[in-house]
Coordinates of C-alpha atoms and ligand atoms in Angstrom, one line a residue:
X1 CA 8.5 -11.1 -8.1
X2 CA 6.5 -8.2 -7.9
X3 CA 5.9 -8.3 -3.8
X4 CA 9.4 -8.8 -3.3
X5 CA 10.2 -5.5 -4.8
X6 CA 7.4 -3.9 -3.0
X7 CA 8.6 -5.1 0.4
X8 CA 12.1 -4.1 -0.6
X9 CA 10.9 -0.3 -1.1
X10 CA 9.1 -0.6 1.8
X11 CA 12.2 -1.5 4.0
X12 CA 13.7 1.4 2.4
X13 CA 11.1 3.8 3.6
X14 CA 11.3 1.9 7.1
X15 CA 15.0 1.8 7.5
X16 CA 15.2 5.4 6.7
X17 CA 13.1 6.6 9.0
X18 CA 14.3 4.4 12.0
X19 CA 18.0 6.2 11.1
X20 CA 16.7 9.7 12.8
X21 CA 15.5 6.5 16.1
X22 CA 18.9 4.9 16.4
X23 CA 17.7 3.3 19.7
X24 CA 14.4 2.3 19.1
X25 CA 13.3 -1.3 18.0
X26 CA 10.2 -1.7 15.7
X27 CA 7.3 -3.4 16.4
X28 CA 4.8 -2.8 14.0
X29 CA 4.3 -0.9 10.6
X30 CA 1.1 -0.5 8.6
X31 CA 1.1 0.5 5.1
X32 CA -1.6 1.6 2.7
X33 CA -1.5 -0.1 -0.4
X34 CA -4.1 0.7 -3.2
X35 CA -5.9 -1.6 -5.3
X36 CA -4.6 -1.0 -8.4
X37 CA -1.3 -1.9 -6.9
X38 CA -2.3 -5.8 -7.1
X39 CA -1.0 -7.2 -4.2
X40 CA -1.1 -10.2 -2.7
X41 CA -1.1 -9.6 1.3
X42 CA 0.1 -12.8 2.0
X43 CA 3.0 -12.8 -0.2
X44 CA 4.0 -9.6 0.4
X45 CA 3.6 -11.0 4.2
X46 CA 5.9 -13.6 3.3
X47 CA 8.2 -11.2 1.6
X48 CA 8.3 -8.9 4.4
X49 CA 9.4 -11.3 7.0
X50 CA 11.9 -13.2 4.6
X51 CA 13.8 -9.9 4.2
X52 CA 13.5 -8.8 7.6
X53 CA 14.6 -12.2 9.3
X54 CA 18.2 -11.9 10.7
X55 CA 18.0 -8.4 11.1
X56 CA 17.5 -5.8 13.6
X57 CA 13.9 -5.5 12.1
X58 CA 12.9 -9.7 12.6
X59 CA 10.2 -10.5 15.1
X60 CA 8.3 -6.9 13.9
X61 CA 4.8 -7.0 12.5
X62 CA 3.5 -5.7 8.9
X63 CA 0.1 -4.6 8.8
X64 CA -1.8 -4.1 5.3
X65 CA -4.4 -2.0 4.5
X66 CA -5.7 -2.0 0.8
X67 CA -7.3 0.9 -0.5
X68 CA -10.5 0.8 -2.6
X69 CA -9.8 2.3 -6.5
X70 CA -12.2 5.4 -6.5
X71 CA -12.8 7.6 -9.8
X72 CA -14.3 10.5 -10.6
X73 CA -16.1 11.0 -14.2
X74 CA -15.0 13.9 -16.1
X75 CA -18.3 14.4 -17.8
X76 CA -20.9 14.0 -15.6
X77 CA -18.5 14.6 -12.3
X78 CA -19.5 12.1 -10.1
X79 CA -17.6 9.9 -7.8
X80 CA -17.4 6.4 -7.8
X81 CA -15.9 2.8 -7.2
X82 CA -14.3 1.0 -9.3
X83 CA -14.7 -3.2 -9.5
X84 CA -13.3 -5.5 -11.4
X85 CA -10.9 -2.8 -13.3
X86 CA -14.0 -1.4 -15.4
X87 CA -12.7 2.3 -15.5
X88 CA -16.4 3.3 -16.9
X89 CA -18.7 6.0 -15.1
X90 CA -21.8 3.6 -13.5
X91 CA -24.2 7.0 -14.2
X92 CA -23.2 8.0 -17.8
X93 CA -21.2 5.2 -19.1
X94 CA -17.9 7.4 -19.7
X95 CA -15.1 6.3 -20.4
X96 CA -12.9 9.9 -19.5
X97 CA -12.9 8.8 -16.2
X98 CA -9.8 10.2 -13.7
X99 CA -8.6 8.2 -11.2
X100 CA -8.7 9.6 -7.7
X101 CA -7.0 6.7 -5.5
X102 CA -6.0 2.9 -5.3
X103 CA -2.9 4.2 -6.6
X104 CA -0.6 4.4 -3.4
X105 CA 1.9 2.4 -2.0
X106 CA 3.2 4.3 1.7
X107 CA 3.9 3.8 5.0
X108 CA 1.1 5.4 7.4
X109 CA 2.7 4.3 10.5
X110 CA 5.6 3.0 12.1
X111 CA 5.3 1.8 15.9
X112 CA 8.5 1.9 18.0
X113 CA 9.6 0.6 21.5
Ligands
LIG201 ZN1 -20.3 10.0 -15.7

């Protein structure tokens, strides 16, 4: 299950950077998680808590933030959003299109107690 794996890697990040907190217990973490990631908030909800229940992590909170999928052309260098997965400039109808976000998967913030 792709969310599975995703919350995995997140735990990773997580886990790693409670190691320089030894003392502290987490209550919240937000990640930024891009469009083009496909994921489903809820089951990476349910992910989250299934891998963090019985551990010292259980009982803290995920919080996801998706990120639009932006693009700029190449030819006539304008910005844009993308829906629906069409990667086609809206002004020129372009195809060499780069992508400029909706790519990420991180953790922007990790609250502690
Ligand atoms: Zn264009």
């Amino acid at each position: 299950m792709h969310e599975m794996s995703i919350a995995q890697s997140l735990l990773e990040i997580v886990e790693d950077t409670l190691k320089e907190n030894p003392h502290s217990k987490l209550k919240k973490v937000v990640v930024k998680v891009g469009e083009l990631v496909a994921v489903v908030p809820d089951s990476l909800q349910f992910c989250y808590q299934a891998l963090t229940a019985d551990t010292p992590l259980e009982g803290s909170e995920l919080v996801i933030e998706l990120i639009p999928v932006a693009a700029s052309c190449q030819d006539c260098r304008k910005e844009f959003k993308v829906d629906s997965f069409f990667f086609i400039c809206p002004h020129c109808e372009s195809t060499n299109v780069k992508i400029l976000s909706g790519q990420e998967l991180r953790v922007s913030e990790l609250e502690v107690e």
